[in-house]
């Protein structure tokens, strides 16, 4: 076993035991760390591995959140079932966007703008659908039970979100090791060269966006049943899209652990500073800090902190450089 | 259908479209020279609105006058952003180019929030409520002023790029970076200046819009999107395209309010954006993609 694996397994063991000692507030911060690592990973699977930049990932999170919530509140269908419905729906939407983007050859910023456009259209349309709560959004009924995906206290959410995060790392790692994942990276590095070698760039880009949208939507269901309130801006807005890409970019795009590292660095900073600055009437200051940090990381460690750390300490962990 | 209403909306659309064109000229110029999309565009414009607002409240200067001060302030900001951040990321992969500018937008947006608070502001300006009657059509004087000034400013920028020495250097650097370096053009300074000019026109557009709509710190994204639609309509990098694109979008949005609620008019522009990108990515007036 490589030293890195030992370290990761011990980290996981510590995380599994943490709820024994942490209070509710700190548990809540960990829930958000895991949640954003998960969403970041979902985005990373598209953008990190295939190189197609999405800035509209809130769309898929929103589809997940709204679908499972709508089914639960109007048809009494458990979010455990609704989350898969939402995920399939998001995947289909992702495939449509991917088809338009990749078939019509929208590269770089054009694809970015395409993804933003669809997310914004969805945000505006949902704002005008009374059955989905319109601008005001939906307050979920609090009916704690396993079946309802709702729990008292933060322990259950802690383990759930930890599970989400670990599963997403496993998915990303398996993808990295698979042939499909390697071909996705080939598309990212040089689409023309990959196609010349017979790689079906369209197919692997579609695979990336489908998987990415599917996973993001599952996260949306978790969010809705953790926060108990969703509205078009919170789960379909550009703010969420920016939030969820910051972590993998700062941690390291195109790596399985980058989004996790990014989230462990950024989320506590965000949660603590948000509360701290809001108390002092300095709302928004934490986002300014974020912006500065993101710029500094891109300027000085353009491949993310993880890659930087790997270069510095990789040999001691038994990793290839 | 009520033709008088249609005419009224079309005229309003044309007048707003001129300002949309001015919003987009900066984005188009920055893309044309540097090849980067300024994702901080909308927040920069909102900052322009707030600077004009601050000047109005503190000094009592109307936005039509303070326009120049606002443009100067935004020129400095744009120059600085280019010199400190954008010049360093020009060779980065595209994903890495998007983030710093999105982050710059985040910083500006929240600096405005911090400075002015979250409440919307709608200042009372001298011409705020004046109207003209042209036959059956009623025109707000402030809309007419905004349109006229927007067209004049766009024209000045266009002529400046075409005939001034600095403008020629900018076009040379945009056309062939290495060639421009070889003939002794300080390309990084030209870049700084171009971003400054782009930001200045954006700030001016903000000042012109101030009498027309309430401003709030989070308006930025909407304006960024408006500017995207306009430049993609007209062709990325083309300044006359930006003006024409602005007019088309202004009329489309304005007339669409007959069919959809006003808060949905943006859906119309996004749909237009997607359609144009798919079927004519070089824009209606661009020669090539």
XYZ file of C-alpha atoms in Angstrom:
610
model
C 0.000 0.000 0.000
C 1.319 3.396 -0.885
C 1.926 5.850 1.884
C -0.716 8.170 0.399
C -3.346 5.464 0.723
C -2.421 4.931 4.371
C -2.762 8.649 4.998
C -6.135 8.798 3.247
C -7.504 5.809 5.142
C -6.411 7.295 8.470
C -7.976 10.628 7.524
C -11.209 8.820 6.749
C -11.076 6.983 10.076
C -10.646 10.279 11.898
C -13.566 11.792 9.958
C -15.753 8.806 10.856
C -15.045 9.330 14.553
C -15.251 13.130 14.598
C -18.981 13.437 15.404
C -18.208 11.907 18.798
C -16.390 15.076 19.821
C -17.769 17.920 17.694
C -20.686 20.171 18.569
C -23.583 20.910 16.242
C -22.084 24.079 14.753
C -18.780 22.458 13.840
C -20.570 19.430 12.435
C -22.540 21.810 10.243
C -19.307 23.265 8.883
C -18.055 19.785 8.044
C -21.353 19.030 6.275
C -20.758 22.053 4.065
C -17.121 21.053 3.464
C -18.211 17.602 2.257
C -21.128 18.999 0.284
C -19.056 21.528 -1.643
C -16.284 18.995 -2.182
C -18.933 16.713 -3.691
C -20.376 19.405 -5.977
C -16.877 20.528 -6.917
C -16.023 16.944 -7.807
C -19.159 16.661 -9.946
C -18.078 19.748 -11.886
C -14.492 18.503 -12.006
C -15.638 15.367 -13.841
C -16.740 17.501 -16.753
C -14.366 20.424 -16.717
C -11.350 18.913 -14.984
C -11.194 15.816 -17.150
C -12.662 16.815 -20.529
C -11.697 20.492 -20.451
C -15.144 21.831 -21.413
C -15.763 24.724 -19.030
C -19.215 24.875 -17.486
C -20.246 27.954 -15.557
C -23.864 26.870 -15.288
C -23.636 23.850 -13.041
C -26.198 25.307 -10.668
C -28.696 24.229 -13.340
C -28.180 20.553 -12.510
C -28.114 21.133 -8.764
C -31.375 23.039 -9.133
C -33.000 20.316 -11.219
C -32.113 17.811 -8.508
C -33.350 20.017 -5.691
C -36.611 21.008 -7.371
C -37.469 17.567 -8.765
C -37.108 15.618 -5.538
C -38.766 18.378 -3.508
C -41.700 18.665 -5.917
C -42.226 14.900 -5.966
C -41.998 14.686 -2.175
C -44.363 17.560 -1.437
C -46.973 16.949 -4.132
C -46.897 13.205 -4.658
C -45.461 11.996 -1.378
C -42.580 10.293 -3.142
C -39.522 9.840 -0.958
C -36.506 11.991 -1.881
C -34.550 8.743 -1.892
C -36.464 7.915 -5.069
C -36.938 11.490 -6.280
C -33.190 12.118 -6.239
C -32.665 9.532 -8.984
C -35.500 10.993 -11.029
C -33.884 14.413 -10.701
C -30.487 12.985 -11.570
C -31.781 11.353 -14.750
C -33.584 14.552 -15.684
C -30.428 16.593 -15.115
C -28.433 14.098 -17.125
C -30.839 14.463 -20.049
C -30.610 18.258 -19.863
C -26.832 17.927 -19.686
C -26.859 15.737 -22.764
C -28.942 18.296 -24.674
C -26.564 21.113 -23.707
C -23.590 18.896 -24.484
C -25.048 17.901 -27.827
C -25.606 21.550 -28.802
C -22.189 22.598 -27.548
C -20.075 19.751 -28.883
C -21.917 19.098 -32.158
C -21.974 22.773 -33.105
C -18.347 23.111 -32.130
C -18.770 25.735 -29.397
C -15.336 25.873 -27.803
C -13.907 27.779 -24.884
C -15.819 30.887 -23.948
C -18.670 30.072 -26.314
C -19.357 26.876 -24.398
C -19.077 28.797 -21.115
C -21.700 31.255 -22.325
C -23.936 28.423 -23.542
C -23.901 26.822 -20.082
C -24.583 30.148 -18.347
C -27.464 30.848 -20.744
C -29.257 27.588 -20.012
C -28.846 28.010 -16.268
C -30.181 31.573 -16.430
C -33.122 30.562 -18.619
C -33.996 27.850 -16.080
C -33.669 30.319 -13.196
C -35.993 32.822 -14.858
C -38.525 30.212 -15.968
C -38.688 28.526 -12.559
C -39.178 31.983 -11.020
C -42.432 32.156 -12.977
C -43.823 28.703 -12.202
C -46.266 28.973 -9.270
C -46.210 25.198 -8.705
C -42.495 25.526 -7.909
C -42.969 28.480 -5.595
C -41.964 31.166 -8.098
C -39.505 33.831 -6.921
C -40.270 33.066 -3.278
C -39.137 29.456 -3.521
C -40.286 26.478 -1.480
C -40.099 25.884 2.262
C -39.843 22.156 2.816
C -42.001 20.630 5.545
C -39.848 19.300 8.334
C -40.944 15.701 8.854
C -37.861 13.954 10.152
C -37.593 10.309 9.206
C -35.217 8.232 7.181
C -37.849 7.774 4.458
C -38.255 11.547 4.162
C -34.480 12.154 3.904
C -34.806 14.494 6.890
C -33.100 14.153 10.219
C -32.835 15.836 13.597
C -29.410 17.191 14.451
C -26.443 17.151 12.148
C -24.971 13.648 12.696
C -26.995 11.936 9.974
C -26.266 14.744 7.508
C -22.607 14.523 8.444
C -22.353 10.866 7.541
C -24.524 11.261 4.467
C -22.478 14.096 3.037
C -19.241 12.314 3.954
C -20.570 9.334 2.016
C -21.384 11.549 -0.952
C -17.888 13.035 -0.932
C -16.049 9.723 -0.568
C -18.182 8.150 -3.290
C -17.417 11.058 -5.634
C -13.669 10.679 -5.022
C -13.934 6.970 -5.768
C -15.872 7.694 -8.968
C -13.306 10.264 -10.067
C -10.407 7.935 -9.270
C -12.006 4.990 -11.095
C -12.622 7.305 -14.032
C -8.972 8.370 -13.987
C -7.857 4.753 -14.143
C -10.364 3.714 -16.790
C -9.846 3.867 -20.526
C -12.762 6.295 -20.872
C -11.150 8.641 -18.348
C -7.824 8.578 -20.133
C -9.535 9.351 -23.429
C -11.388 12.233 -21.755
C -8.035 13.649 -20.666
C -6.742 13.212 -24.212
C -9.674 15.325 -25.427
C -8.859 17.947 -22.797
C -5.189 18.142 -23.710
C -5.623 18.399 -27.477
C -8.959 17.669 -29.053
C -7.687 17.800 -32.621
C -4.770 15.476 -31.945
C -7.011 13.078 -30.023
C -9.470 12.945 -32.914
C -6.614 12.368 -35.353
C -5.678 9.307 -33.285
C -9.218 7.997 -33.592
C -10.634 9.162 -30.248
C -14.323 9.972 -30.484
C -14.109 13.348 -28.727
C -17.856 13.912 -28.952
C -18.656 10.628 -27.205
C -16.273 11.195 -24.292
C -17.344 14.817 -23.870
C -20.972 13.629 -23.706
C -20.009 10.974 -21.168
C -18.349 13.655 -19.044
C -21.302 16.036 -19.065
C -23.833 13.231 -18.427
C -21.991 11.886 -15.391
C -21.275 15.366 -14.106
C -24.903 16.532 -14.381
C -26.192 13.309 -12.833
C -23.943 13.672 -9.780
C -24.638 17.399 -9.364
C -28.388 16.742 -9.229
C -27.989 14.192 -6.428
C -26.216 16.941 -4.501
C -29.204 19.201 -5.118
C -31.545 16.785 -3.353
C -29.180 16.660 -0.394
C -29.047 20.467 -0.258
C -32.841 20.843 -0.305
C -33.303 18.384 2.556
C -30.494 19.853 4.599
C -31.356 23.544 4.274
C -35.171 23.027 4.011
C -35.534 26.011 1.715
C -34.842 26.379 -1.979
C -35.422 29.280 -4.333
C -34.380 29.996 -7.910
C -31.408 32.124 -6.861
C -30.054 29.736 -4.246
C -30.086 26.544 -6.316
C -30.135 27.807 -9.912
C -28.206 31.063 -9.610
C -24.807 32.029 -10.925
C -23.593 32.466 -7.329
C -23.818 28.728 -6.691
C -22.104 27.958 -9.989
C -19.184 30.161 -8.970
C -19.090 28.710 -5.441
C -18.853 25.178 -6.673
C -16.099 25.722 -9.237
C -13.838 27.654 -6.866
C -12.937 24.618 -4.774
C -11.682 22.293 -7.508
C -9.880 25.171 -9.224
C -8.086 26.155 -6.045
C -7.475 22.560 -4.961
C -6.544 21.238 -8.390
C -8.693 20.538 -11.439
C -8.513 17.168 -13.111
C -7.413 15.417 -9.921
C -9.576 13.219 -7.708
C -8.479 14.858 -4.467
C -8.271 18.470 -5.673
C -11.931 19.363 -4.985
C -11.663 17.835 -1.496
C -8.511 19.748 -0.637
C -10.028 22.923 -2.079
C -13.161 22.507 -0.021
C -11.249 21.855 3.205
C -9.352 25.099 2.615
C -12.134 27.308 1.323
C -15.361 26.190 2.986
C -14.336 26.822 6.631
C -12.902 30.163 5.540
C -16.195 30.941 3.844
C -18.485 29.767 6.644
C -16.527 31.371 9.458
C -15.766 34.619 7.689
C -19.322 34.939 6.420
C -20.677 34.686 9.962
C -17.928 36.900 11.359
C -18.219 39.683 8.784
C -22.010 39.620 8.710
C -21.973 40.199 12.475
C -19.808 43.275 11.914
C -22.114 44.528 9.154
C -19.504 43.700 6.526
C -21.647 41.473 4.380
C -19.890 40.463 1.196
C -16.371 40.843 2.546
C -15.865 37.074 2.576
C -16.611 37.003 -1.151
C -13.989 39.686 -1.712
C -11.501 37.499 0.171
C -12.508 34.556 -2.027
C -11.976 36.570 -5.170
C -8.517 37.675 -4.095
C -7.577 34.137 -3.103
C -8.828 32.684 -6.403
C -6.817 35.232 -8.395
C -3.662 34.590 -6.363
C -3.922 30.823 -6.737
C -4.465 31.071 -10.499
C -1.572 33.525 -10.903
C 0.951 31.688 -8.775
C -0.160 28.036 -8.723
C -2.075 27.709 -11.911
C -2.570 23.963 -11.625
C -3.984 24.222 -8.131
C -2.600 23.634 -4.676
C -2.674 19.832 -4.884
C -0.386 19.684 -7.898
C 1.917 22.153 -6.173
C 2.008 19.991 -3.040
C 2.595 16.880 -5.137
C 5.628 18.481 -6.714
C 6.952 19.491 -3.303
C 6.223 16.325 -1.305
C 5.331 13.721 -3.943
C 8.479 11.652 -3.637
C 8.042 11.156 0.096
C 4.526 9.844 -0.437
C 5.698 7.431 -3.084
C 3.881 9.188 -5.917
C 5.087 9.687 -9.413
C 5.978 13.372 -9.877
C -52.703 44.037 -32.095
C -52.309 47.541 -30.832
C -49.981 49.249 -33.302
C -49.530 52.352 -31.254
C -48.269 50.300 -28.338
C -46.019 48.342 -30.678
C -44.561 51.555 -32.093
C -44.069 52.940 -28.603
C -42.267 49.791 -27.489
C -40.138 49.699 -30.634
C -39.028 53.306 -30.088
C -38.228 52.565 -26.457
C -36.347 49.488 -27.591
C -34.231 51.471 -30.035
C -33.408 54.053 -27.366
C -32.426 51.402 -24.800
C -30.617 49.492 -27.527
C -28.186 52.352 -28.003
C -27.124 52.023 -24.369
C -26.935 48.237 -24.737
C -24.597 48.838 -27.631
C -22.394 51.055 -25.470
C -22.379 48.414 -22.701
C -21.184 45.868 -25.233
C -18.578 48.024 -27.001
C -16.211 47.647 -24.031
C -16.611 43.885 -23.924
C -16.086 43.622 -27.658
C -13.019 45.856 -27.602
C -11.418 43.900 -24.750
C -12.119 40.613 -26.499
C -10.887 41.935 -29.799
C -7.532 43.045 -28.409
C -6.783 40.541 -25.642
C -8.880 37.559 -26.691
C -10.316 37.269 -23.168
C -13.925 37.645 -22.130
C -14.298 40.199 -19.371
C -16.557 38.359 -16.952
C -16.285 41.357 -14.633
C -18.042 43.501 -17.209
C -21.448 43.810 -15.539
C -20.044 44.501 -12.075
C -17.817 47.206 -13.600
C -20.888 48.825 -15.075
C -22.747 48.657 -11.780
C -19.715 50.265 -10.160
C -20.019 53.016 -12.765
C -23.657 53.509 -11.806
C -22.749 53.808 -8.141
C -19.914 56.239 -8.765
C -22.325 58.411 -10.752
C -24.822 58.042 -7.928
C -22.223 59.037 -5.330
C -21.224 62.105 -7.354
C -24.869 63.078 -7.769
C -25.567 62.814 -4.039
C -22.345 64.454 -2.867
C -21.731 67.108 -5.510
C -25.138 67.372 -7.167
C -23.646 66.741 -10.596
C -26.042 65.174 -13.085
C -24.895 61.848 -14.589
C -24.676 63.474 -18.015
C -21.954 65.685 -16.603
C -20.292 63.241 -14.234
C -20.076 60.748 -17.085
C -16.536 61.881 -17.793
C -15.435 61.447 -14.183
C -17.011 57.997 -14.062
C -15.302 57.017 -17.293
C -11.964 58.254 -15.929
C -12.372 56.254 -12.719
C -13.280 53.091 -14.607
C -10.395 53.668 -17.017
C -8.006 53.565 -14.063
C -9.653 50.428 -12.700
C -9.512 48.683 -16.076
C -5.889 49.708 -16.585
C -5.030 48.304 -13.166
C -6.905 45.029 -13.673
C -5.131 44.467 -16.964
C -1.707 45.405 -15.581
C -1.942 43.273 -12.442
C -4.004 40.283 -13.538
C -5.007 39.928 -17.166
C -1.575 40.479 -18.728
C -0.312 37.495 -16.744
C -3.037 35.090 -17.820
C -3.091 35.703 -21.569
C -1.207 32.470 -22.298
C -3.116 30.337 -19.764
C -5.579 27.633 -20.748
C -9.077 29.029 -21.115
C -10.470 27.597 -17.857
C -7.766 29.524 -16.026
C -8.599 32.723 -17.901
C -12.237 32.597 -16.939
C -11.746 32.355 -13.201
C -9.614 35.451 -12.478
C -12.091 37.665 -14.317
C -15.076 36.048 -12.635
C -13.220 36.618 -9.358
C -12.565 40.249 -10.275
C -16.300 40.617 -10.844
C -16.983 39.044 -7.455
C -14.598 41.497 -5.796
C -16.124 44.547 -7.481
C -19.689 43.411 -6.852
C -19.072 42.874 -3.168
C -17.015 46.026 -2.786
C -20.081 47.892 -4.064
C -22.276 45.944 -1.643
C -19.921 46.826 1.177
C -19.792 50.483 0.213
C -23.444 51.171 -0.553
C -25.403 48.390 1.126
C -27.886 45.993 -0.437
C -30.835 48.373 -0.955
C -31.703 49.471 -4.489
C -31.167 53.177 -5.201
C -33.036 55.285 -7.685
C -31.796 58.841 -7.613
C -33.802 61.831 -8.779
C -32.076 63.506 -11.695
C -32.880 66.798 -13.410
C -34.389 65.244 -16.521
C -35.780 62.209 -14.718
C -39.445 62.701 -15.486
C -39.407 64.967 -18.545
C -41.069 63.579 -21.662
C -41.450 64.566 -25.318
C -44.440 63.811 -27.518
C -43.735 62.892 -31.106
C -47.078 62.210 -32.737
C -48.505 59.165 -30.986
C -45.204 58.244 -29.373
C -44.034 59.424 -25.962
C -40.321 59.606 -25.324
C -38.531 60.027 -21.994
C -35.946 62.754 -22.359
C -33.478 60.748 -20.258
C -33.810 57.793 -22.635
C -33.228 60.043 -25.601
C -30.196 61.613 -23.926
C -28.810 58.187 -23.054
C -29.282 56.999 -26.609
C -27.708 60.075 -28.164
C -24.703 60.083 -25.861
C -24.228 56.320 -26.235
C -24.112 56.628 -30.012
C -21.725 59.586 -29.803
C -19.385 57.803 -27.374
C -19.381 54.644 -29.497
C -18.581 56.761 -32.535
C -15.740 58.545 -30.755
C -14.197 55.248 -29.614
C -14.506 53.877 -33.135
C -12.846 56.933 -34.723
C -10.188 56.936 -32.002
C -9.245 53.328 -32.771
C -9.293 54.005 -36.482
C -7.263 57.209 -36.713
C -5.262 57.977 -33.556
C -1.723 56.660 -33.073
C -2.650 54.771 -29.921
C -5.687 53.360 -31.704
C -3.468 52.134 -34.512
C -1.131 50.474 -32.012
C -4.115 48.815 -30.363
C -5.308 47.431 -33.663
C -1.802 46.315 -34.562
C -1.410 44.492 -31.247
C -4.810 42.867 -31.671
C -3.978 41.768 -35.181
C -0.509 40.376 -34.647
C 1.000 40.429 -31.194
C 4.484 39.310 -32.194
C 4.601 41.610 -35.191
C 3.565 44.531 -33.020
C 6.326 43.685 -30.528
C 8.831 43.533 -33.385
C 8.051 47.031 -34.603
C 8.544 48.347 -31.081
C 5.008 48.561 -29.737
C 4.899 48.061 -25.968
C 2.159 45.480 -26.215
C 1.526 45.154 -22.489
C 0.970 48.901 -22.174
C -1.265 48.901 -25.206
C -3.235 46.090 -23.529
C -3.555 48.078 -20.309
C -4.789 51.051 -22.261
C -7.289 48.976 -24.237
C -8.764 47.400 -21.133
C -8.930 50.865 -19.635
C -10.850 52.221 -22.614
C -13.162 49.199 -22.557
C -13.876 49.715 -18.867
C -14.331 53.470 -19.345
C -17.051 53.033 -21.979
C -18.723 50.530 -19.667
C -18.647 53.005 -16.809
C -20.073 55.696 -19.072
C -22.897 53.336 -20.014
C -23.564 52.843 -16.301
C -23.806 56.588 -15.738
C -26.226 56.897 -18.666
C -28.435 54.142 -17.297
C -28.567 55.609 -13.782
C -31.519 57.951 -14.503
C -33.380 55.108 -16.232
C -33.360 52.371 -13.645
C -32.849 51.681 -9.968
C -29.397 50.307 -9.281
C -28.467 47.559 -6.833
C -25.164 45.776 -6.209
C -26.220 42.447 -7.714
C -27.339 43.753 -11.112
C -23.950 42.904 -12.568
C -24.637 39.400 -13.891
C -27.636 40.613 -15.844
C -25.560 43.277 -17.541
C -22.735 40.868 -18.264
C -25.238 38.611 -19.962
C -26.789 41.508 -21.886
C -23.345 42.444 -23.138
C -22.643 38.829 -24.165
C -25.864 38.648 -26.143
C -25.127 41.922 -27.874
C -21.551 41.139 -28.864
C -22.399 37.653 -30.022
C -25.261 39.078 -32.060
C -22.967 41.592 -33.687
C -19.849 39.447 -33.809
C -17.186 39.280 -31.052
C -14.606 41.984 -31.558
C -16.626 44.141 -33.945
C -17.508 47.596 -32.584
C -20.142 48.574 -35.194
C -21.547 45.069 -34.664
C -21.919 45.865 -30.975
C -24.007 48.943 -31.711
C -26.266 47.164 -34.185
C -26.515 44.138 -31.876
C -27.537 46.482 -29.077
C -30.318 47.977 -31.158
C -31.622 44.546 -32.164
C -31.595 43.294 -28.586
C -33.192 46.479 -27.252
C -36.092 46.205 -29.698
C -36.461 42.432 -29.222
C -36.616 42.755 -25.433
C -38.895 45.749 -25.488
C -41.386 44.347 -28.008
C -41.373 40.933 -26.337
C -43.030 42.485 -23.283
C -46.273 42.343 -25.290
C -46.123 38.562 -25.114
C -44.271 37.698 -21.903
C -44.049 39.361 -18.479
C -41.312 41.994 -18.257
C -39.321 39.886 -15.799
C -39.163 37.176 -18.479
C -37.794 39.385 -21.237
C -34.302 38.128 -20.481
C -35.381 34.646 -21.462
C -35.965 36.107 -24.915
C -32.433 37.442 -25.052
C -30.917 34.167 -23.820
C -32.862 32.225 -26.412
C -31.589 34.657 -29.037
C -28.059 34.186 -27.691
C -28.196 30.396 -27.896
C -29.712 30.464 -31.377
C -27.078 32.870 -32.704
C -24.216 30.900 -31.157
C -25.427 27.677 -32.697
C -26.258 28.886 -36.166
C -24.042 31.894 -36.735
C -21.282 31.974 -34.118
C -19.399 34.636 -36.056
C -22.313 36.998 -35.360
C -24.677 38.665 -37.766
C -22.016 41.059 -38.996
C -18.761 39.184 -38.476
C -17.001 37.709 -41.484
C -15.479 34.716 -39.734
C -15.697 32.979 -36.388
